[in-house]
Amino acid sequence: MVAEPEGPEDRKPQSDEARSAFAPPAGLDQPVVAEEEHPTSEFAVPAGLAPEAAAEPEGSAFAPPRTYSAQHSPPAFTPAQGFPTVKLIKEAPWQDRMRTMLRMPVGERPVAEPVQKQDDAGPAVPRVLDMTLRIGELLLAGGEGAEDVEAAMLAVTQAYGLDRCEPTVTFTLLSISHQPSLVDDPVTASRTVRRRGTDYTRLAAVFRLVADISAEDIEVSLEEAYRRLAEIRRNRHPYPGWVLTTASGLLAGAASTLVGGGVVVFLAAAVGAVLGDRLAWMCAGRGLPEFYQFMAAAMPPAAMGVALTLAHSNVRASAVITGGLFALLPGRALVAGVQDGLTGYYITAAARLLEVMYLFVGIVVGVLLVLYLGLQLGATLDPDAALTLTERPVTQILASMLLCFTFAILLQQERSTVLMVTLNGGVAWVIYGAMYYAAGIPQVPSTAVAAGLVGLFGQLFSRYRFASALPYVTAAIGPLLPGSATYFGLLAIAQNRLDAGLISLSNAAALAMAIAIGVNLGGEISRLFIRLPGAVSRENRRAAKRTRGF
């Protein structure tokens, strides 16, 4: 038998597997290897599937078009200075770090290292998401802005090692979505805010909890975070009911003094506000909506002013009614609504402003009912009294500080913040009085500048204390609220002078918008004095959540 000559294929060097001692010799039948023992690569195309079939179909978002060629593709655009690498500074407040991450696309967000210890199994995703939603619920129910609520939720998830989380906040709904990887299904949870309250002590406690969770030197486990959340929910309000009622009366008296009232006006406005507060509490206990509560609370101060007019006493009834309105105007919701609109949360802003409108309409209905009744009984209410405001600088400054002090108590603020917000409100009124009374500047720009200083100082106070800015801002804008313009507009409408009434109410709306925009602008200006987290410079500071198409 003649051996066949070796071909070029037979003279090739054999592989290491062929020279292995466990390989069968040449000439013997090769054993059949079981299917599960075949060495396969995770990148190999499965048997029976052509490489062309493994590609994405043309309709897929990840498939290139048929006319695309990788060899003749256009060069990718890269800016001359390159793409900046965003690095979060650990020493910056967590609000700044999380706000920076919220204002950039999800794909460009840096991966933050978890600051809380985790076991080998990783974080408990459902529990972390549930705790995040509970924290966001307390913040949103306390009146915090939508962007700050999302920043707090993102800070909690980042601290516990959950990347690729996207929180979403609307007026009554909070949701958060977490995608472990690009191939895993996302996990989404949501929570609805049913009730709201003005307890800034609870709000400050939630901010401290978020700050501790985000801090690297403080270890807060999930069980500890749940325990602290339960304590925050169970804590009672810092002030009893009789203190709140007394503060409501003092606030109305201080507001009446602010617009030119004397001692008798102070007492009358205080009594009317106390009666209105008790009537509103009674309506709340019967389960009536908030609209009717505001309508009921606005009626006793207006009735007190009408009664003094019918008694032919030499007392300014307009100051009495105006003082009662100061305690009811929803300045907190107005500021939060405008802030959400300026930061790009238009749905939440529209809902908040609609809430403000309903509450304002409730006040209007309550006052108009009493004014109509008073005019039928022969009360002579003077609409020209708005032009005879007296200038008493020292008295008005003291009245403005008392107004801020009592307003802070009504908001259930911590005792350590009451003094700061009182001083902040006093400074705001000094600036407003110097511009409006002394310099003769129109009322709207004077109010905007004073409100801007309130937002500036409030934001600086909050950064110093690593807390929310609301306790330092909301009560300080109390002296600037348009109570006088609101009353005289309602009085003109009650006297069938619709043109004058609508002009006065439009002026009140302009003043309210000036307050809200000034507070927000002051807070944004304060952030310019502190270095922002990230390698980008202040000139390249990222804008709000959404851009405008360019």
Coordinates of C-alpha atoms in Angstrom, one line a residue:
M1 CA 0.0 0.0 0.0
V2 CA 1.6 3.2 -1.2
A3 CA 1.3 6.1 1.2
E4 CA -0.1 9.2 -0.2
P5 CA 2.2 12.2 -0.3
E6 CA 1.7 14.8 2.3
G7 CA 0.0 17.9 1.2
P8 CA 0.7 21.4 2.4
E9 CA -2.2 21.1 4.8
D10 CA -0.6 18.1 6.5
R11 CA 2.7 19.8 7.0
K12 CA 1.1 22.7 9.1
P13 CA 2.2 22.8 12.7
Q14 CA -0.3 21.1 14.9
S15 CA -2.0 23.0 17.7
D16 CA -1.4 22.5 21.4
E17 CA -4.6 20.5 21.7
A18 CA -3.4 18.1 18.9
R19 CA -0.1 17.5 20.7
S20 CA -1.8 17.1 24.1
A21 CA -1.3 13.7 25.9
F22 CA -5.1 13.4 26.2
A23 CA -5.7 13.8 22.5
P24 CA -6.5 10.5 20.6
P25 CA -3.8 9.4 18.1
A26 CA -4.2 10.0 14.4
G27 CA -6.0 7.3 12.5
L28 CA -8.4 6.5 15.3
D29 CA -12.0 7.5 15.3
Q30 CA -12.7 10.7 17.1
P31 CA -15.1 10.4 20.0
V32 CA -18.4 12.2 19.8
V33 CA -18.3 15.1 22.2
A34 CA -21.6 15.8 24.1
E35 CA -23.4 19.0 23.0
E36 CA -23.0 20.6 26.4
E37 CA -19.2 20.1 26.4
H38 CA -18.6 22.0 23.2
P39 CA -16.5 25.1 24.1
T40 CA -18.5 28.1 22.9
S41 CA -17.9 31.8 23.1
E42 CA -20.5 34.2 24.4
F43 CA -19.7 36.4 21.3
A44 CA -20.2 33.5 18.8
V45 CA -23.3 33.5 16.5
P46 CA -25.5 30.5 17.4
A47 CA -25.7 27.6 15.0
G48 CA -28.2 28.0 12.2
L49 CA -28.2 31.7 12.4
A50 CA -26.4 33.6 9.6
P51 CA -24.3 36.6 10.6
E52 CA -26.5 38.8 8.6
A53 CA -29.5 37.6 10.5
A54 CA -27.8 38.3 13.8
A55 CA -27.6 42.0 13.0
E56 CA -30.3 44.4 14.1
P57 CA -33.2 44.8 11.7
E58 CA -33.4 48.0 9.8
G59 CA -36.4 49.1 11.9
S60 CA -34.4 48.9 15.1
A61 CA -33.2 52.1 16.8
F62 CA -29.7 50.5 17.2
A63 CA -29.3 49.4 13.5
P64 CA -27.5 51.7 11.0
P65 CA -29.3 52.4 7.8
R66 CA -28.5 50.5 4.6
T67 CA -26.7 53.4 3.1
Y68 CA -24.3 53.7 6.0
S69 CA -20.7 52.6 5.6
A70 CA -18.3 52.5 8.5
Q71 CA -15.3 53.0 6.1
H72 CA -16.8 56.1 4.6
S73 CA -18.6 57.5 7.6
P74 CA -18.2 61.2 8.4
P75 CA -16.0 62.2 11.2
A76 CA -17.7 62.5 14.6
F77 CA -18.1 66.1 15.9
T78 CA -16.0 67.0 18.9
P79 CA -15.8 70.5 20.3
A80 CA -12.4 72.2 20.1
Q81 CA -12.1 72.3 23.8
G82 CA -13.3 68.7 24.2
F83 CA -16.1 67.4 26.4
P84 CA -15.7 68.5 30.0
T85 CA -15.5 65.8 32.5
V86 CA -17.9 66.5 35.4
K87 CA -16.5 65.6 38.8
L88 CA -18.5 66.0 41.9
I89 CA -16.8 67.8 44.8
K90 CA -17.5 65.9 48.0
E91 CA -17.1 69.0 50.2
A92 CA -20.0 70.8 48.4
P93 CA -23.5 70.6 49.8
W94 CA -25.5 67.6 48.7
Q95 CA -28.1 70.0 47.2
D96 CA -25.6 71.4 44.8
R97 CA -24.1 68.1 43.8
M98 CA -27.5 66.5 43.1
R99 CA -28.9 69.6 41.4
T100 CA -25.8 69.4 39.1
M101 CA -26.6 65.8 38.2
L102 CA -30.3 66.5 37.7
R103 CA -29.4 69.3 35.2
M104 CA -27.4 67.0 32.9
P105 CA -28.5 64.1 30.7
V106 CA -28.6 60.7 32.3
G107 CA -25.9 59.4 30.0
E108 CA -23.5 62.1 31.1
R109 CA -23.9 61.8 34.8
P110 CA -20.8 60.6 36.7
V111 CA -21.1 57.4 38.5
A112 CA -21.0 58.3 42.2
E113 CA -19.5 55.9 44.7
P114 CA -21.9 54.7 47.4
V115 CA -21.1 56.3 50.8
Q116 CA -23.1 53.8 52.9
K117 CA -21.8 50.3 53.5
Q118 CA -23.6 47.4 51.7
D119 CA -23.4 43.7 52.2
D120 CA -22.1 41.2 49.6
A121 CA -25.6 40.8 48.0
G122 CA -25.7 44.5 47.2
P123 CA -28.4 47.1 48.1
A124 CA -32.0 46.1 48.7
V125 CA -33.4 47.9 45.7
P126 CA -37.1 47.8 46.7
R127 CA -36.4 49.0 50.2
V128 CA -34.1 51.8 49.0
L129 CA -36.7 53.0 46.5
D130 CA -39.5 52.8 49.1
M131 CA -37.5 54.9 51.6
T132 CA -36.6 57.4 48.9
L133 CA -40.2 57.8 48.0
R134 CA -41.1 58.3 51.7
I135 CA -38.5 61.0 52.1
G136 CA -39.7 62.7 48.9
E137 CA -43.3 62.6 50.2
L138 CA -42.4 64.4 53.4
L139 CA -40.5 67.1 51.5
L140 CA -43.2 67.6 48.9
A141 CA -46.0 67.7 51.5
G142 CA -44.0 70.3 53.4
G143 CA -44.0 72.7 50.5
E144 CA -40.5 72.1 49.0
G145 CA -39.9 72.8 45.4
A146 CA -40.0 69.9 42.9
E147 CA -36.3 70.3 41.9
D148 CA -35.2 70.1 45.5
V149 CA -37.4 67.1 46.1
E150 CA -35.8 65.3 43.1
A151 CA -32.3 66.3 44.4
A152 CA -33.0 64.7 47.8
M153 CA -34.4 61.5 46.2
L154 CA -31.4 61.3 43.9
A155 CA -29.0 61.8 46.9
V156 CA -30.5 58.9 48.8
T157 CA -30.3 56.5 45.9
Q158 CA -26.7 57.5 45.1
A159 CA -25.7 57.1 48.8
Y160 CA -27.0 53.5 48.8
G161 CA -25.3 52.6 45.6
L162 CA -28.2 52.7 43.1
D163 CA -27.0 54.2 39.8
R164 CA -29.1 55.0 36.8
C165 CA -32.0 56.2 38.9
E166 CA -34.5 58.8 37.5
P167 CA -36.8 60.5 40.0
T168 CA -39.9 62.3 38.8
V169 CA -42.0 64.7 40.9
T170 CA -45.3 66.3 40.0
F171 CA -47.9 68.0 42.2
T172 CA -49.3 64.9 43.9
L173 CA -47.3 62.0 42.5
L174 CA -43.7 60.9 43.1
S175 CA -42.1 58.1 41.1
I176 CA -38.6 56.7 40.7
S177 CA -37.2 54.3 38.2
H178 CA -34.0 52.2 38.6
Q179 CA -32.4 50.2 35.8
P180 CA -29.6 47.9 37.1
S181 CA -28.0 47.6 33.7
L182 CA -28.7 48.1 30.0
V183 CA -30.1 44.5 29.7
D184 CA -32.1 44.3 32.9
D185 CA -35.7 45.4 33.3
P186 CA -36.1 48.7 35.2
V187 CA -37.7 48.7 38.6
T188 CA -40.3 51.5 39.1
A189 CA -42.1 52.6 42.3
S190 CA -44.5 55.5 42.9
R191 CA -46.2 57.2 45.8
T192 CA -49.1 59.7 46.0
V193 CA -49.1 62.7 48.3
R194 CA -52.6 62.9 49.9
R195 CA -52.2 65.6 52.6
R196 CA -50.1 68.7 52.9
G197 CA -49.0 70.6 56.0
T198 CA -46.9 73.6 57.1
D199 CA -44.5 72.0 59.6
Y200 CA -41.0 73.4 58.8
T201 CA -39.6 71.6 61.9
R202 CA -40.4 68.2 60.2
L203 CA -39.0 69.6 57.0
A204 CA -35.7 70.5 58.7
A205 CA -35.5 67.0 60.3
V206 CA -35.9 65.4 56.8
F207 CA -33.2 67.6 55.4
R208 CA -30.8 66.5 58.3
L209 CA -31.6 62.9 57.5
V210 CA -30.7 63.3 53.9
A211 CA -27.5 65.2 54.8
D212 CA -26.5 62.3 57.1
I213 CA -27.3 59.7 54.5
S214 CA -25.2 61.6 51.9
A215 CA -22.2 62.2 54.3
E216 CA -19.3 59.8 54.1
D217 CA -18.3 60.1 57.7
I218 CA -21.8 59.1 59.0
E219 CA -23.0 55.6 58.6
V220 CA -26.8 55.4 58.3
S221 CA -28.1 51.9 57.5
L222 CA -31.5 51.3 56.0
E223 CA -33.0 50.2 59.3
E224 CA -31.6 53.4 61.0
A225 CA -33.1 55.5 58.2
Y226 CA -36.5 53.9 58.6
R227 CA -36.3 54.4 62.4
R228 CA -35.5 58.1 62.0
L229 CA -38.3 58.5 59.4
A230 CA -40.8 57.0 61.8
E231 CA -39.6 59.4 64.6
I232 CA -40.1 62.3 62.2
R233 CA -43.6 61.3 61.4
R234 CA -44.5 60.7 65.1
N235 CA -43.1 64.0 66.4
R236 CA -45.6 66.4 67.5
H237 CA -45.8 70.0 66.4
P238 CA -43.4 72.3 68.4
Y239 CA -46.2 74.8 69.2
P240 CA -49.6 74.0 70.8
G241 CA -52.9 75.2 69.2
W242 CA -53.4 78.2 71.5
V243 CA -50.0 79.6 70.5
L244 CA -50.8 79.3 66.9
T245 CA -54.1 81.1 67.4
T246 CA -52.4 83.9 69.3
A247 CA -49.8 84.2 66.7
S248 CA -52.5 84.5 64.0
G249 CA -54.0 87.4 65.9
L250 CA -50.6 89.2 66.5
L251 CA -49.8 88.7 62.8
A252 CA -53.0 90.5 61.8
G253 CA -52.4 93.3 64.3
A254 CA -48.9 93.8 63.1
A255 CA -50.0 93.9 59.5
S256 CA -52.7 96.5 60.3
T257 CA -50.1 98.6 62.0
L258 CA -47.9 98.3 59.0
V259 CA -50.5 99.9 56.7
G260 CA -51.2 102.8 59.1
G261 CA -53.3 101.5 62.0
G262 CA -53.1 102.4 65.6
V263 CA -53.7 100.6 68.9
V264 CA -57.5 100.2 68.4
V265 CA -56.9 98.9 64.9
F266 CA -54.3 96.5 66.2
L267 CA -56.7 95.0 68.7
A268 CA -59.6 94.9 66.3
A269 CA -57.6 93.2 63.6
A270 CA -56.2 90.7 66.1
V271 CA -59.7 89.8 67.4
G272 CA -61.0 89.4 63.9
A273 CA -58.1 87.1 62.9
V274 CA -58.5 85.0 66.0
L275 CA -62.2 84.5 65.3
G276 CA -61.4 83.6 61.7
D277 CA -58.7 81.1 62.7
R278 CA -61.1 79.4 65.1
L279 CA -63.8 79.3 62.4
A280 CA -61.4 77.8 59.9
W281 CA -60.4 75.1 62.4
M282 CA -64.0 74.3 63.0
C283 CA -64.6 73.9 59.2
A284 CA -61.5 71.7 59.0
G285 CA -62.8 69.5 61.8
R286 CA -66.0 69.0 59.8
G287 CA -64.1 67.9 56.8
L288 CA -64.8 70.9 54.5
P289 CA -62.3 71.5 51.7
E290 CA -59.6 74.1 52.1
F291 CA -61.5 76.5 49.8
Y292 CA -64.3 76.9 52.3
Q293 CA -61.9 77.1 55.2
F294 CA -60.2 80.2 53.6
M295 CA -63.6 81.7 52.8
A296 CA -64.7 81.2 56.5
A297 CA -61.4 82.6 57.8
A298 CA -61.7 85.8 55.7
M299 CA -65.2 86.7 56.9
P300 CA -64.6 87.7 60.6
P301 CA -61.8 90.3 59.9
A302 CA -64.0 91.9 57.2
A303 CA -67.0 91.8 59.5
M304 CA -64.9 93.5 62.2
G305 CA -64.0 96.3 59.9
V306 CA -67.6 96.8 58.7
A307 CA -68.9 96.8 62.3
L308 CA -66.4 99.6 63.2
T309 CA -67.6 101.6 60.3
L310 CA -71.3 101.1 61.2
A311 CA -70.4 102.2 64.7
H312 CA -69.2 105.6 63.3
S313 CA -65.9 105.2 65.2
N314 CA -62.9 107.1 64.1
V315 CA -61.0 103.9 63.2
R316 CA -59.6 103.0 59.8
A317 CA -61.7 100.0 58.8
S318 CA -59.5 99.4 55.8
A319 CA -56.5 98.7 58.0
V320 CA -58.5 96.2 60.1
I321 CA -59.6 94.2 57.0
T322 CA -56.1 94.4 55.4
G323 CA -54.5 93.1 58.5
G324 CA -56.8 90.1 58.5
L325 CA -56.0 89.3 54.9
F326 CA -52.2 89.2 55.5
A327 CA -52.7 86.1 57.6
L328 CA -54.5 84.3 54.8
L329 CA -52.7 85.2 51.6
P330 CA -51.0 81.9 50.3
G331 CA -47.5 83.3 49.9
R332 CA -45.8 80.0 50.5
A333 CA -47.6 78.2 47.7
L334 CA -47.1 81.1 45.4
V335 CA -43.3 81.2 45.8
A336 CA -43.1 77.4 45.4
G337 CA -45.2 77.5 42.2
V338 CA -43.2 80.3 40.6
Q339 CA -40.0 78.5 41.6
D340 CA -41.1 75.3 39.9
G341 CA -42.0 77.2 36.8
L342 CA -38.7 79.0 36.6
T343 CA -36.8 75.7 37.0
G344 CA -38.7 73.9 34.3
Y345 CA -41.3 71.9 36.2
Y346 CA -44.3 73.3 34.4
I347 CA -46.9 70.7 35.4
T348 CA -46.2 71.1 39.1
A349 CA -46.0 74.9 38.7
A350 CA -49.4 75.1 37.0
A351 CA -50.9 72.9 39.7
R352 CA -49.5 75.0 42.5
L353 CA -50.6 78.3 40.9
L354 CA -54.1 76.8 40.3
E355 CA -54.2 76.0 44.0
V356 CA -53.2 79.6 44.8
M357 CA -55.9 80.8 42.6
Y358 CA -58.6 78.7 44.3
L359 CA -57.5 79.8 47.8
F360 CA -57.4 83.4 46.6
V361 CA -60.9 83.1 45.2
G362 CA -62.1 81.7 48.5
I363 CA -60.7 84.7 50.3
V364 CA -62.3 87.0 47.7
V365 CA -65.7 85.3 48.1
G366 CA -65.6 85.5 51.9
V367 CA -64.6 89.2 52.0
L368 CA -67.1 90.2 49.2
L369 CA -70.0 88.6 51.0
V370 CA -69.3 90.7 54.1
L371 CA -68.7 93.9 52.1
Y372 CA -71.9 93.5 50.2
L373 CA -73.8 93.0 53.5
G374 CA -72.1 96.0 55.0
L375 CA -72.9 98.2 52.0
Q376 CA -76.6 97.2 52.2
L377 CA -76.6 98.1 55.9
G378 CA -75.2 101.6 55.1
A379 CA -71.5 101.2 55.8
T380 CA -69.4 104.0 54.2
L381 CA -66.2 102.3 53.2
D382 CA -63.7 104.8 51.7
P383 CA -61.7 103.4 48.7
D384 CA -59.5 106.5 48.6
A385 CA -58.0 105.5 52.0
A386 CA -55.3 103.7 50.1
L387 CA -53.8 107.0 49.1
T388 CA -53.4 108.2 52.7
L389 CA -50.8 105.8 54.0
T390 CA -48.7 107.4 56.7
E391 CA -45.0 107.0 56.9
R392 CA -43.8 105.8 60.3
P393 CA -40.4 104.2 59.8
V394 CA -39.6 102.9 63.3
T395 CA -43.2 101.7 64.0
Q396 CA -43.4 100.0 60.6
I397 CA -40.0 98.3 61.0
L398 CA -41.0 96.9 64.4
A399 CA -44.4 95.9 63.0
S400 CA -42.7 94.1 60.1
M401 CA -40.4 92.2 62.5
L402 CA -43.4 91.2 64.6
L403 CA -45.2 90.0 61.5
C404 CA -42.3 87.8 60.5
F405 CA -41.9 86.4 64.0
T406 CA -45.6 85.4 64.3
F407 CA -45.5 84.1 60.7
A408 CA -42.6 81.8 61.5
I409 CA -44.5 80.4 64.5
L410 CA -47.6 79.7 62.3
L411 CA -45.2 77.8 59.9
Q412 CA -44.1 75.6 62.8
Q413 CA -40.4 76.6 62.4
E414 CA -37.7 75.5 64.7
R415 CA -36.9 78.0 67.5
S416 CA -33.3 78.4 66.3
T417 CA -34.5 79.8 63.0
V418 CA -37.1 82.3 64.2
L419 CA -34.6 85.0 65.1
M420 CA -32.9 84.8 61.7
V421 CA -36.1 84.9 59.7
T422 CA -37.3 87.9 61.8
L423 CA -34.1 89.8 61.0
N424 CA -34.3 88.9 57.4
G425 CA -37.9 90.2 57.2
G426 CA -36.9 93.4 59.0
V427 CA -34.1 94.1 56.5
A428 CA -36.4 93.4 53.6
W429 CA -38.9 96.0 54.8
V430 CA -36.1 98.6 55.4
I431 CA -35.0 98.1 51.8
Y432 CA -38.6 98.3 50.5
G433 CA -39.4 101.4 52.6
A434 CA -36.2 103.2 51.5
M435 CA -37.0 102.5 47.8
Y436 CA -40.8 103.1 47.8
Y437 CA -41.3 105.8 50.5
A438 CA -38.0 107.7 50.4
A439 CA -36.7 107.3 46.8
G440 CA -40.2 107.3 45.2
I441 CA -39.5 104.1 43.1
P442 CA -42.6 102.3 42.0
Q443 CA -44.0 99.6 44.2
V444 CA -43.5 96.6 42.0
P445 CA -39.7 97.0 41.5
S446 CA -39.2 98.0 45.1
T447 CA -41.0 94.8 46.2
A448 CA -38.9 92.7 43.7
V449 CA -35.6 94.0 45.1
A450 CA -36.7 93.5 48.7
A451 CA -37.8 89.9 47.9
G452 CA -34.5 89.3 46.1
L453 CA -32.6 90.2 49.2
V454 CA -34.9 87.8 51.2
G455 CA -34.1 85.0 48.8
L456 CA -30.4 85.8 48.8
F457 CA -30.0 85.9 52.6
G458 CA -32.3 82.9 53.0
Q459 CA -30.3 80.8 50.6
L460 CA -27.0 81.8 52.4
F461 CA -28.5 81.0 55.8
S462 CA -29.6 77.6 54.5
R463 CA -26.2 76.8 53.1
Y464 CA -24.6 77.8 56.4
R465 CA -26.9 75.4 58.2
F466 CA -27.1 72.8 55.4
A467 CA -30.9 72.9 55.6
S468 CA -33.8 74.0 53.5
A469 CA -34.2 77.6 52.5
L470 CA -38.0 77.7 53.0
P471 CA -37.8 78.4 56.8
Y472 CA -35.6 81.4 56.2
V473 CA -37.6 82.8 53.2
T474 CA -41.3 82.2 53.6
A475 CA -41.9 84.1 56.8
A476 CA -39.6 86.9 55.7
I477 CA -41.8 87.8 52.7
G478 CA -44.8 88.3 54.9
P479 CA -44.5 92.2 55.1
L480 CA -44.3 92.4 51.3
L481 CA -47.5 90.5 50.6
P482 CA -50.1 92.6 48.7
G483 CA -52.9 92.6 51.4
S484 CA -53.8 96.3 50.9
A485 CA -54.1 96.1 47.1
T486 CA -56.2 93.0 47.5
Y487 CA -58.6 94.6 49.9
F488 CA -59.1 97.8 47.9
G489 CA -59.7 95.8 44.7
L490 CA -62.4 93.8 46.4
L491 CA -64.0 96.9 47.9
A492 CA -64.1 98.5 44.4
I493 CA -65.8 95.4 43.0
A494 CA -68.3 95.4 45.9
Q495 CA -69.1 99.0 45.1
N496 CA -69.7 98.1 41.4
R497 CA -66.6 99.8 40.2
L498 CA -65.2 96.9 38.2
D499 CA -62.5 98.8 36.3
A500 CA -60.9 100.1 39.5
G501 CA -61.3 96.8 41.2
L502 CA -59.6 94.8 38.4
I503 CA -56.8 97.3 38.2
S504 CA -56.2 97.0 42.0
L505 CA -56.3 93.2 41.8
S506 CA -53.9 93.2 38.8
N507 CA -51.6 95.3 40.9
A508 CA -51.8 92.7 43.7
A509 CA -51.0 89.9 41.2
A510 CA -48.0 91.9 39.9
L511 CA -46.7 92.3 43.4
A512 CA -47.2 88.6 44.2
M513 CA -45.2 87.7 41.0
A514 CA -42.5 90.2 41.9
I515 CA -42.1 88.6 45.3
A516 CA -41.9 85.1 43.9
I517 CA -39.5 85.9 41.1
G518 CA -37.4 88.1 43.4
V519 CA -37.1 85.3 45.9
N520 CA -36.1 82.8 43.2
L521 CA -33.6 85.2 41.6
G522 CA -32.0 85.9 45.0
G523 CA -31.5 82.2 45.6
E524 CA -29.9 81.7 42.2
I525 CA -27.6 84.7 42.7
S526 CA -26.5 83.3 46.1
R527 CA -25.3 80.1 44.4
L528 CA -22.9 82.2 42.2
F529 CA -20.9 83.1 45.2
I530 CA -20.1 79.5 46.0
R531 CA -18.1 77.3 43.7
L532 CA -20.3 74.9 41.9
P533 CA -19.7 71.2 42.1
G534 CA -18.0 70.0 38.9
A535 CA -15.1 70.9 36.7
V536 CA -17.1 73.3 34.6
S537 CA -16.6 76.9 35.3
R538 CA -19.2 79.4 36.4
E539 CA -19.4 80.8 32.9
N540 CA -20.4 77.3 31.7
R541 CA -22.8 76.7 34.5
R542 CA -25.5 74.3 33.5
A543 CA -29.0 75.8 33.0
A544 CA -32.2 74.6 34.4
K545 CA -33.7 71.2 33.7
R546 CA -34.7 71.9 30.1
T547 CA -33.3 74.0 27.4
R548 CA -35.2 76.0 24.7
G549 CA -34.3 74.2 21.5
F550 CA -30.8 75.5 20.9

